[in-house]
XYZ file of C-alpha atoms in Angstrom:
744
model
C 16.556 83.835 28.954
C 13.949 84.250 31.671
C 10.494 83.007 32.570
C 9.049 86.232 31.151
C 10.582 85.452 27.737
C 9.053 81.980 27.859
C 5.721 83.610 28.685
C 6.040 85.866 25.632
C 7.043 82.899 23.459
C 4.103 80.849 24.735
C 1.643 83.701 24.230
C 2.757 84.053 20.607
C 2.286 80.315 20.059
C -1.152 80.466 21.705
C -2.233 83.237 19.366
C -0.978 81.239 16.392
C -2.974 78.177 17.509
C -6.146 80.149 18.124
C -5.886 81.775 14.701
C -5.368 78.368 13.071
C -8.438 76.961 14.844
C -10.554 79.907 13.779
C -9.287 79.709 10.188
C -10.193 76.016 10.079
C -13.725 76.856 11.206
C -13.432 75.124 14.554
C -16.747 74.975 16.461
C -17.365 76.574 19.855
C -18.789 73.405 21.429
C -17.834 69.740 21.423
C -14.307 70.341 20.104
C -11.274 71.962 21.736
C -7.660 72.568 20.855
C -5.473 71.989 23.928
C -1.778 72.300 24.710
C -0.005 69.456 26.520
C 3.416 68.746 27.995
C 5.872 71.602 28.288
C 3.751 73.771 26.015
C 0.797 73.158 28.326
C 2.932 74.380 31.234
C 3.890 77.483 29.262
C 7.553 76.465 29.135
C 8.354 76.644 25.434
C 12.072 76.702 24.684
C 13.316 78.377 21.476
C 13.381 75.028 19.610
C 10.500 73.263 21.383
C 7.684 71.449 19.592
C 4.119 72.669 19.942
C 2.504 69.660 21.617
C -1.202 70.097 20.760
C -4.241 67.828 20.708
C -7.579 68.381 18.990
C -10.066 66.847 21.423
C -13.716 66.174 20.647
C -16.678 64.697 22.464
C -17.356 61.090 21.572
C -20.568 61.975 19.741
C -19.047 64.896 17.807
C -17.296 64.515 14.457
C -14.616 67.232 14.128
C -14.907 66.942 10.331
C -12.512 68.941 8.189
C -11.198 70.812 11.232
C -9.188 67.695 12.137
C -7.127 68.198 8.977
C -7.317 71.927 8.233
C -6.246 73.204 11.654
C -2.636 72.017 11.243
C -1.808 73.705 7.910
C -1.384 77.259 9.264
C 0.865 75.920 12.003
C 3.047 74.045 9.512
C 3.136 77.085 7.246
C 4.381 79.213 10.147
C 7.463 76.993 10.439
C 6.533 75.807 13.923
C 7.650 72.381 15.078
C 4.457 70.430 15.648
C 3.590 67.323 17.674
C -0.135 66.883 17.084
C -2.968 64.378 17.341
C -6.768 64.140 17.132
C -8.581 62.162 19.829
C -11.992 61.786 21.368
C -12.493 62.395 25.073
C -12.753 58.652 25.773
C -9.639 57.954 23.674
C -7.732 60.492 25.753
C -8.745 58.905 29.040
C -8.025 55.398 27.709
C -4.571 56.416 26.448
C -3.746 57.983 29.811
C -4.969 54.848 31.562
C -2.811 52.558 29.430
C 0.371 54.609 29.138
C 1.979 56.423 32.076
C 4.027 58.604 29.723
C 0.839 59.839 28.083
C -0.723 60.414 31.496
C 2.239 62.571 32.539
C 2.026 64.599 29.333
C -1.656 65.268 29.905
C -1.191 66.386 33.489
C -0.760 70.016 32.384
C -3.431 70.316 29.719
C -4.191 73.955 28.906
C -7.060 75.332 26.829
C -6.169 77.076 23.568
C -9.335 77.324 21.468
C -12.801 75.874 21.022
C -14.980 74.542 23.837
C -13.503 75.534 27.239
C -15.970 73.269 29.046
C -14.597 70.248 27.170
C -11.079 71.165 28.250
C -12.258 71.582 31.834
C -13.958 68.172 31.784
C -10.818 66.587 30.371
C -8.615 68.145 33.056
C -11.028 67.151 35.814
C -11.255 63.587 34.509
C -7.470 63.274 34.340
C -6.873 64.647 37.835
C -9.645 62.590 39.384
C -8.330 59.407 37.793
C -4.795 60.199 38.926
C -5.874 60.697 42.535
C -8.240 57.740 42.563
C -5.690 55.305 41.112
C -2.549 56.761 42.687
C -1.770 53.879 45.029
C -2.145 51.336 42.233
C -0.184 53.268 39.582
C 2.652 54.812 41.585
C 4.774 51.627 41.751
C 4.694 51.430 37.947
C 5.629 55.107 37.705
C 8.495 54.551 40.111
C 9.774 51.672 37.952
C 9.478 53.832 34.837
C 11.505 56.589 36.479
C 14.132 54.154 37.774
C 14.561 52.611 34.323
C 15.035 56.048 32.759
C 17.626 56.928 35.385
C 19.476 53.684 34.743
C 19.640 54.292 30.994
C 20.365 58.037 30.946
C 22.346 58.509 34.169
C 22.508 61.487 36.507
C 22.569 65.081 35.315
C 25.123 65.824 38.005
C 27.606 63.240 36.761
C 27.308 61.965 33.177
C 29.879 63.390 30.770
C 27.253 64.434 28.196
C 24.207 65.213 30.339
C 20.618 65.312 29.107
C 19.023 68.152 31.042
C 15.550 66.808 30.407
C 15.725 63.026 30.719
C 18.648 62.519 33.123
C 18.086 61.952 36.819
C 17.753 65.413 38.315
C 16.526 66.879 35.026
C 13.343 68.556 33.898
C 11.480 65.273 33.523
C 12.004 64.527 37.210
C 10.695 67.976 38.125
C 7.537 67.172 36.147
C 7.202 63.822 37.930
C 7.470 65.585 41.287
C 4.581 67.837 40.291
C 2.632 64.736 39.281
C 3.318 63.112 42.646
C 2.082 66.195 44.415
C -1.090 66.119 42.306
C -1.946 62.727 43.844
C -2.334 64.434 47.266
C -0.416 61.539 48.834
C 2.832 63.455 49.399
C 3.939 67.055 49.511
C 6.698 67.577 46.950
C 6.492 71.358 46.827
C 9.431 73.398 48.026
C 11.089 76.677 47.071
C 14.123 74.647 45.949
C 12.051 72.652 43.471
C 10.584 75.611 41.638
C 13.801 77.657 41.775
C 15.812 74.748 40.394
C 13.255 73.986 37.714
C 13.189 77.586 36.500
C 16.992 77.740 36.473
C 17.143 74.583 34.378
C 14.526 75.959 31.991
C 16.608 79.134 31.638
C 19.641 77.009 30.811
C 17.705 74.984 28.233
C 16.687 78.206 26.492
C 20.334 79.221 26.243
C 21.293 75.734 25.043
C 18.694 75.792 22.250
C 19.844 79.233 21.148
C 23.464 78.078 21.121
C 23.038 74.822 19.173
C 20.058 75.873 17.047
C 18.153 72.602 17.342
C 15.760 70.918 19.814
C 18.317 68.860 21.737
C 18.602 68.669 25.509
C 22.069 67.048 25.532
C 24.997 69.264 26.477
C 28.055 68.347 24.404
C 31.486 69.182 25.878
C 32.235 71.882 23.314
C 29.203 74.035 24.198
C 30.004 74.510 27.901
C 32.384 77.401 27.151
C 29.930 79.532 25.087
C 27.162 78.704 27.554
C 29.388 79.963 30.363
C 29.592 83.299 28.538
C 25.809 83.376 28.132
C 25.387 82.609 31.832
C 27.901 85.263 32.850
C 30.167 82.650 34.435
C 33.935 82.452 34.445
C 34.558 79.357 32.309
C 33.246 76.012 31.100
C 33.913 74.357 34.452
C 31.859 76.992 36.244
C 28.993 76.401 33.802
C 29.176 72.667 34.423
C 29.162 73.116 38.174
C 26.184 75.479 37.912
C 24.073 72.990 35.953
C 25.242 69.914 37.832
C 24.432 71.593 41.142
C 20.854 72.091 39.939
C 20.736 68.440 38.926
C 21.992 67.340 42.337
C 19.333 69.385 44.083
C 16.532 67.992 41.939
C 17.896 64.452 42.371
C 17.859 64.902 46.124
C 14.288 66.192 46.098
C 13.237 63.336 43.824
C 14.815 60.638 45.993
C 13.398 62.181 49.143
C 9.897 62.352 47.672
C 10.003 58.778 46.426
C 11.112 57.584 49.861
C 8.065 59.343 51.274
C 5.869 57.775 48.603
C 7.179 54.353 49.620
C 6.340 55.091 53.235
C 2.803 56.156 52.305
C 2.250 53.066 50.154
C 3.526 50.805 52.936
C 0.958 52.159 55.419
C -2.623 50.893 55.367
C -5.244 53.304 54.121
C -6.815 55.153 57.047
C -10.577 55.529 57.012
C -10.573 57.853 59.989
C -8.458 60.577 58.483
C -4.877 61.537 59.174
C -3.419 60.883 62.581
C -0.471 62.548 64.208
C 2.588 60.351 63.588
C 4.003 58.550 66.608
C 7.573 59.263 67.702
C 9.819 56.282 68.397
C 12.893 57.332 70.410
C 16.049 55.848 68.862
C 18.896 57.919 70.347
C 19.329 60.877 72.720
C 17.210 63.704 71.284
C 16.407 61.696 68.144
C 13.215 59.859 67.143
C 11.771 57.986 64.187
C 8.435 59.041 62.692
C 6.945 57.606 59.476
C 10.293 56.441 58.181
C 12.123 59.705 58.904
C 14.602 60.686 61.591
C 13.311 63.752 63.446
C 13.867 65.485 66.761
C 12.402 63.909 69.874
C 9.675 65.810 71.702
C 11.940 67.309 74.358
C 15.169 67.514 72.394
C 17.600 70.314 73.270
C 19.844 70.710 70.238
C 21.101 74.005 71.666
C 22.924 72.000 74.349
C 24.238 69.166 72.179
C 26.878 69.828 69.464
C 26.885 66.134 68.448
C 23.150 65.829 67.779
C 23.455 66.538 64.034
C 26.032 63.796 63.462
C 24.082 61.460 65.723
C 20.892 62.028 63.750
C 22.708 61.552 60.434
C 24.338 58.316 61.613
C 21.029 56.917 62.864
C 19.282 57.735 59.584
C 22.059 56.240 57.448
C 22.420 53.072 59.534
C 18.655 52.480 59.388
C 18.553 53.536 55.702
C 15.739 56.005 56.340
C 15.252 59.682 55.562
C 16.973 62.358 57.596
C 14.152 64.890 57.572
C 15.515 68.029 55.858
C 13.599 70.271 58.252
C 15.257 68.466 61.165
C 18.715 68.783 59.626
C 18.136 72.481 58.935
C 17.055 73.092 62.527
C 20.085 71.222 63.880
C 22.348 73.319 61.652
C 20.742 76.425 63.141
C 20.526 75.382 66.796
C 23.395 73.002 67.566
C 26.544 74.608 69.033
C 29.640 74.208 66.850
C 31.774 71.157 67.490
C 34.840 71.916 69.617
C 38.307 71.220 68.242
C 39.356 68.519 68.724
C 36.029 66.754 68.451
C 34.716 64.726 71.362
C 34.939 60.965 70.905
C 31.160 60.668 70.457
C 31.253 62.989 67.434
C 34.094 61.064 65.823
C 32.312 57.756 66.460
C 29.106 59.152 64.959
C 30.950 60.235 61.800
C 32.581 56.820 61.444
C 29.189 55.138 61.930
C 27.744 57.411 59.256
C 30.531 56.542 56.810
C 30.219 52.822 57.607
C 26.494 52.688 56.897
C 26.819 51.522 53.280
C 24.082 52.489 50.785
C 22.230 54.444 53.475
C 25.037 57.015 53.440
C 24.250 58.634 50.071
C 20.741 60.053 50.687
C 21.690 61.256 54.169
C 24.870 62.908 52.890
C 22.832 64.645 50.182
C 20.506 66.025 52.851
C 23.504 67.281 54.821
C 24.764 68.999 51.663
C 21.448 70.566 50.712
C 20.776 71.909 54.220
C 24.257 73.407 54.599
C 25.111 71.032 57.444
C 28.442 69.916 55.962
C 29.970 73.366 56.189
C 29.598 73.163 59.964
C 31.788 70.099 60.508
C 33.595 69.673 57.162
C 33.989 73.089 55.491
C 36.702 71.683 53.203
C 33.974 69.792 51.333
C 33.267 72.926 49.286
C 36.620 72.404 47.549
C 35.302 69.350 45.712
C 31.545 69.926 45.658
C 30.236 69.288 42.100
C 33.829 69.330 40.823
C 34.048 67.443 37.485
C 36.641 64.693 37.224
C 39.411 65.239 34.701
C 39.750 61.489 34.096
C 37.218 59.905 31.717
C 37.190 56.622 33.681
C 35.202 58.298 36.465
C 31.415 58.093 36.278
C 30.771 60.708 38.983
C 31.880 64.178 40.004
C 34.615 64.243 42.634
C 32.328 64.688 45.642
C 29.942 61.909 44.623
C 32.908 59.643 43.819
C 34.189 60.201 47.349
C 30.872 59.121 48.869
C 30.746 56.085 46.599
C 34.284 55.247 47.783
C 33.084 55.388 51.400
C 30.186 53.073 50.518
C 32.587 50.611 48.895
C 35.011 50.891 51.817
C 32.223 50.093 54.277
C 32.084 46.583 52.785
C 35.818 46.080 53.447
C 36.119 47.218 57.070
C 36.389 43.649 58.390
C 39.631 43.197 56.463
C 41.534 45.906 58.334
C 42.498 46.574 61.942
C 41.518 50.269 61.806
C 38.136 50.593 60.071
C 37.835 54.191 61.270
C 41.084 55.121 59.526
C 40.006 53.398 56.306
C 36.646 55.195 56.224
C 38.018 58.656 56.978
C 40.815 58.147 54.430
C 38.143 57.183 51.892
C 36.273 60.393 52.732
C 39.390 62.533 52.313
C 41.374 60.739 49.600
C 40.423 63.231 46.853
C 40.123 66.347 49.019
C 43.076 67.878 47.142
C 41.329 67.745 43.751
C 40.995 71.045 41.943
C 44.470 72.280 42.916
C 47.209 72.929 40.369
C 49.534 70.474 42.107
C 49.044 66.699 42.123
C 45.866 66.133 44.117
C 47.336 63.461 46.385
C 50.184 65.802 47.316
C 47.827 68.731 47.849
C 45.397 66.568 49.805
C 47.852 65.204 52.371
C 48.201 68.346 54.557
C 44.469 69.062 54.255
C 43.640 65.533 55.389
C 46.130 65.816 58.245
C 44.490 69.023 59.498
C 40.992 67.535 59.260
C 41.928 64.293 61.014
C 43.605 66.282 63.792
C 40.499 68.443 64.182
C 38.388 65.284 64.385
C 40.393 64.194 67.422
C 42.299 61.212 66.004
C 45.514 60.316 67.825
C 48.870 61.021 66.216
C 49.328 57.511 64.811
C 45.898 57.555 63.172
C 46.492 61.040 61.766
C 49.773 59.846 60.239
C 48.041 56.817 58.718
C 45.217 58.889 57.217
C 47.687 61.396 55.760
C 49.822 58.545 54.361
C 46.825 56.887 52.706
C 45.669 60.146 51.130
C 49.175 60.892 49.857
C 49.675 57.439 48.346
C 46.154 56.238 47.551
C 47.093 55.775 43.860
C 50.474 54.156 44.486
C 49.505 50.495 44.753
C 47.298 50.573 41.659
C 49.838 52.486 39.563
C 52.766 50.221 40.441
C 50.850 46.956 40.214
C 49.400 47.685 36.771
C 52.374 49.385 35.144
C 55.413 47.584 36.552
C 56.631 44.005 36.862
C 55.471 42.855 40.312
C 58.216 40.209 40.410
C 61.012 42.721 39.866
C 62.656 43.590 43.222
C 62.727 47.275 42.227
C 58.924 47.301 41.999
C 58.543 46.007 45.544
C 61.199 48.418 46.790
C 59.336 51.349 45.215
C 56.186 50.393 47.121
C 57.845 49.679 50.474
C 59.903 52.876 50.294
C 56.644 54.802 50.723
C 54.284 52.410 52.515
C 56.226 50.007 54.679
C 54.069 48.842 57.605
C 51.784 45.805 57.525
C 48.844 47.825 58.849
C 49.338 50.599 56.303
C 49.655 48.056 53.471
C 46.381 46.377 54.444
C 44.614 49.736 54.631
C 46.063 50.825 51.279
C 44.930 47.571 49.654
C 41.335 48.114 50.839
C 41.320 51.809 49.953
C 42.639 50.989 46.466
C 39.785 48.545 45.885
C 37.144 50.948 47.217
C 38.495 53.832 45.121
C 38.603 51.711 41.962
C 35.133 50.228 42.401
C 33.704 53.706 42.986
C 35.340 55.077 39.822
C 33.574 52.730 37.390
C 32.669 49.044 37.074
C 35.615 48.486 34.718
C 38.166 50.086 37.036
C 38.248 47.029 39.325
C 38.585 44.228 36.816
C 39.636 40.674 37.598
C 43.007 41.440 36.096
C 43.565 44.620 38.062
C 42.472 42.972 41.290
C 44.819 40.068 40.619
C 47.806 42.325 39.977
C 47.162 44.395 43.092
C 46.665 41.315 45.255
C 49.832 39.783 43.871
C 51.928 42.841 44.679
C 50.243 43.142 48.084
C 51.141 39.527 48.913
C 54.743 40.142 47.932
C 54.835 43.289 50.078
C 53.321 41.576 53.118
C 55.776 38.718 52.770
C 58.697 41.134 52.559
C 57.552 43.043 55.661
C 57.153 39.770 57.570
C 60.530 38.494 56.380
C 58.964 35.573 54.483
C 59.969 34.370 50.984
C 57.863 35.755 48.108
C 54.787 33.639 47.298
C 54.844 31.489 44.175
C 52.818 32.587 41.178
C 51.339 30.495 38.402
C 52.568 32.924 35.754
C 56.228 32.576 36.789
C 56.559 28.864 37.666
C 57.850 26.212 35.264
C 55.330 24.721 32.872
C 55.208 21.291 31.265
C 56.857 21.367 27.841
C 55.294 19.130 25.172
C 57.616 16.939 23.076
C 56.508 18.810 19.958
C 58.031 22.011 21.340
C 61.341 20.237 22.057
C 61.341 19.203 18.394
C 60.899 22.832 17.277
C 57.130 23.210 17.310
C 54.831 25.688 18.998
C 52.303 25.104 21.793
C 49.435 27.496 22.597
C 47.117 27.029 25.576
C 44.050 29.225 26.234
C 42.433 29.400 29.675
C 39.283 31.514 29.855
C 37.972 33.270 32.940
C 35.367 35.893 33.767
C 37.752 38.740 32.987
C 39.100 37.463 29.673
C 41.691 34.775 29.013
C 45.241 33.694 29.740
C 47.189 32.566 26.679
C 50.404 30.590 27.222
C 52.750 30.241 24.228
C 55.728 27.847 24.223
C 58.342 27.623 21.457
C 62.115 27.272 21.124
C 63.532 30.465 22.602
C 64.713 33.196 20.231
C 64.695 36.957 19.908
C 61.431 38.085 18.335
C 59.347 35.254 19.791
C 57.288 37.698 21.881
C 56.746 39.898 18.803
C 55.375 36.932 16.843
C 53.022 36.009 19.674
C 51.889 39.641 19.869
C 51.195 39.584 16.134
C 49.057 36.458 16.489
C 46.923 38.088 19.179
C 46.712 41.387 17.298
C 45.485 39.583 14.169
C 42.644 38.164 16.272
C 41.881 41.652 17.627
C 42.632 40.555 21.173
C 43.098 43.331 23.733
C 46.420 42.646 25.440
C 46.541 43.537 29.122
C 49.924 42.135 30.047
C 52.594 39.733 28.817
C 55.450 37.970 30.571
C 58.249 36.112 28.809
C 61.032 33.938 30.155
C 63.351 31.156 29.068
C 62.856 27.699 30.589
C 65.342 24.908 30.165
C 63.822 21.591 29.129
C 66.488 18.975 28.622
C 68.961 20.400 26.119
C 66.414 22.836 24.676
C 65.845 26.417 25.817
C 62.104 27.044 25.621
C 60.596 30.511 25.399
C 57.505 30.800 27.563
C 55.203 33.800 27.192
C 52.046 34.242 29.256
C 49.497 36.743 27.947
C 46.543 38.224 29.789
C 43.970 39.371 27.243
C 40.580 41.006 27.522
C 38.702 38.586 25.267
C 37.798 35.056 26.266
C 36.379 34.042 22.844
C 39.649 33.196 21.077
C 40.141 30.565 18.393
C 42.749 28.251 19.896
C 43.330 26.441 16.582
C 44.196 29.698 14.835
C 46.413 30.723 17.732
C 48.342 27.442 17.396
C 48.755 27.688 13.619
C 49.666 31.317 13.117
C 52.937 31.519 15.104
C 54.456 28.952 12.751
C 52.995 30.721 9.711
C 54.479 34.027 10.868
C 57.906 32.571 11.683
C 58.033 30.802 8.302
C 56.979 33.989 6.491
C 53.662 32.617 5.200
C 51.844 35.394 7.088
C 53.360 38.869 6.920
C 52.291 40.605 10.129
C 53.723 43.931 8.963
C 51.295 44.118 6.051
C 48.333 42.540 7.838
C 48.446 44.835 10.849
C 47.633 48.512 10.318
C 50.068 50.803 12.008
C 48.499 53.204 14.488
C 48.699 56.815 13.456
C 48.780 59.171 16.398
C 45.921 61.626 16.730
C 45.958 64.574 19.084
C 49.079 64.250 21.214
C 52.121 62.550 19.753
C 53.375 59.313 21.347
C 55.846 59.655 24.207
C 58.549 57.036 24.805
C 60.509 57.360 28.032
C 63.309 55.304 29.561
C 62.620 54.705 33.279
C 66.159 54.164 34.482
C 65.280 53.593 38.130
C 62.383 51.176 37.573
C 64.527 48.018 37.441
C 68.079 46.828 37.961
C 67.564 43.650 35.918
C 66.184 45.234 32.759
C 65.690 48.551 31.020
C 62.143 49.837 31.315
C 60.564 51.641 28.356
C 57.265 53.438 28.951
C 55.121 54.180 25.895
C 52.194 56.609 26.154
C 49.973 56.997 23.132
C 46.445 56.614 21.786
C 44.915 53.262 22.636
C 45.068 51.286 19.366
C 45.226 47.573 18.432
C 48.654 46.156 17.663
C 50.762 48.524 19.765
C 52.431 45.673 21.688
C 53.401 44.020 18.410
C 54.796 47.262 16.997
C 57.021 47.767 20.033
C 58.163 44.144 20.322
C 58.856 43.957 16.580
C 60.933 47.151 16.648
C 62.981 45.892 19.602
C 63.483 42.446 18.044
C 65.065 44.103 14.998
C 67.634 45.564 17.419
C 68.289 42.035 18.725
C 66.702 42.976 22.060
C 64.557 40.716 24.189
C 61.301 41.843 25.830
C 60.860 39.981 29.091
C 57.531 41.484 30.102
C 54.951 43.987 28.947
C 52.341 45.684 31.098
C 49.440 47.487 29.445
C 47.185 50.033 31.150
C 44.424 52.056 29.524
C 43.490 55.452 30.937
C 40.438 56.529 28.958
C 41.600 56.896 25.327
C 45.300 56.705 26.245
C 47.387 53.550 26.576
C 50.344 53.427 28.973
C 52.457 50.413 27.981
C 55.561 49.428 29.921
C 58.188 47.053 28.474
C 61.044 45.379 30.375
C 63.844 45.064 27.798
C 67.142 43.163 28.028
C 70.065 42.332 25.809
C 69.847 38.848 24.328
C 72.388 37.307 26.707
C 72.863 40.067 29.268
C 70.908 42.373 31.541
C 69.846 45.989 31.289
C 70.756 48.064 28.256
C 73.573 50.554 28.173
C 72.626 54.208 28.000
C 73.440 54.271 24.290
C 71.404 51.129 23.524
C 68.491 52.359 25.642
C 68.391 55.600 23.647
C 68.479 53.637 20.384
C 65.656 51.400 21.609
C 63.507 54.379 22.603
C 64.121 56.010 19.209
C 63.202 52.817 17.340
C 60.022 52.334 19.350
C 58.921 55.924 18.824
C 59.501 55.635 15.091
C 57.542 52.379 15.014
C 54.462 53.697 16.799
C 54.530 56.823 14.633
C 54.595 54.627 11.523
C 57.721 56.297 10.124
C 59.723 53.069 9.601
C 59.049 49.954 7.590
């Protein structure tokens, strides 16, 4: 599809509308049929509505034309969005509703009185320019709210190419901003990107056969064929790149609008902006970093990074024209970089929220390829994991922003920030991205001029940036083997502190849910144990593993349940006389209340002459009925509640469940890892199956990766330690049969 095809499609619709107006006996004066919105701009997609308005002068009654004009259009099968309004009603509607005002910005005459259409257009434009300063803040809020609800075209999993940030709606808003005469939003990139997105929408409508602007995952592959691209990923990157460019132009223009609105209205006409020197060769003018009057970028290879750092630290615009000139005129940075260049990069990365718009300008002007050519590896690369809200490159920048808030917790902030920048640089390779990224990060850090120790630290952090999170959330942090697995790869106190901060920054940047209270607690707990081990100190005590007070009722054979709520969910502590299957019964109680189990720990505690089973559960819901939790364990143990019939067994969809014995994960227990679809009741199914083999589950650790659950169970013989090879195989077989629903 091309602009010429849209022109042909629009011309055919225009002819249809004119014929309908003539057939309805529309007059030549006082009444006009006009096109609005995308139809007014001549941008009809194959499934677009015809957005038309029958306008009449206030003292003219359109009569039967107001009804008859639509019938030929309906009969033609056209999709129609129509209305009848007087001239004053049009202006009032535009005054009261910004969405209406935007739709009427591109009114185009179709039939009837051309002078009426001209008056309407003139009235709309004059009102827009006259009221721009008063109405632009409301428009900005409207745009921001839409962005918040829909997300960014460059990043959301199912993008809306019209309403998302960086979509066609934003391109229309930019044209509206330019119509106010307050800012200049025009650029070759804007029109090129807009036309490319219109071309894509035409292909999308042809592919799905309906007027939707949302791109479902399954249509990327056929759209790639229509675009002449290699595969679905290439099609995604093509469209998301357009969205990024339009987002950048939109943010830049709104920053300029803010600057204009912040300045008093001049009655003497425009004045040449003053230049405020802020760094060698760099000045500030009207909220933008530009070149100073006598700057010599041809003699200064660091000027680009210096300008970027100044703009980001001050949270102002790096003027794209300035960045483009610096790309053209600055000599290339020598290898290794001078200290000033490295310091400027670190300052840029440490600038917090000011980093994103400046980094986008560096991307759009081609500046990144000059000092970080490896960035092209991850530019607009979609994430394979559903927990990520951004593409890989944007996620990296968000990680740097998060890391900038943690630099006071580490001795080497520069290492933390550069590791954050490079932690996913290996994405897109066939090998594990952390493995692929390590040598790339080492080469980049060396080129940047870091000393050998810093280079080793950066490479180590890139190689193991997932390690702390993976171990803490999927293994027992109190098992010596868990700590050994961590310290075997990251053993120094400095490296551990850096890894802890990088893990938090990476998780927070992935999605709000990726750094939950529970996850943070597990990671901090393992980090404390690791720091203590490195320092030669005893492991710190933990509330989940210390002895608890045992009520007399439990000593007499009863059950005690305590619920402690917090912001991230709840901790449920269950006490009862110890026996095999106690953890399974507790799991059944929680599953019957639809609680999302995050982790469980079980141990025996001696209380007088009674061995008490203590299980501590971390669950995702805080709104639990404590009375029901106290009553049901007894009902289940006495057989009054049959958990097997009350709980629906999960039936695997897609990939079959995988049950693996992790022989090296613990010396005190046998570790079973269960990977399957995330369904309620999985912990009960596993614990129940193991209890029937007279096996004891001492802890369970539940992680959810998108739609998949990764559950890890530490299993022991009733009165012994780890299972024999034969018993471990039997346990794995029983668990797999249970989660498949093939056993009673």
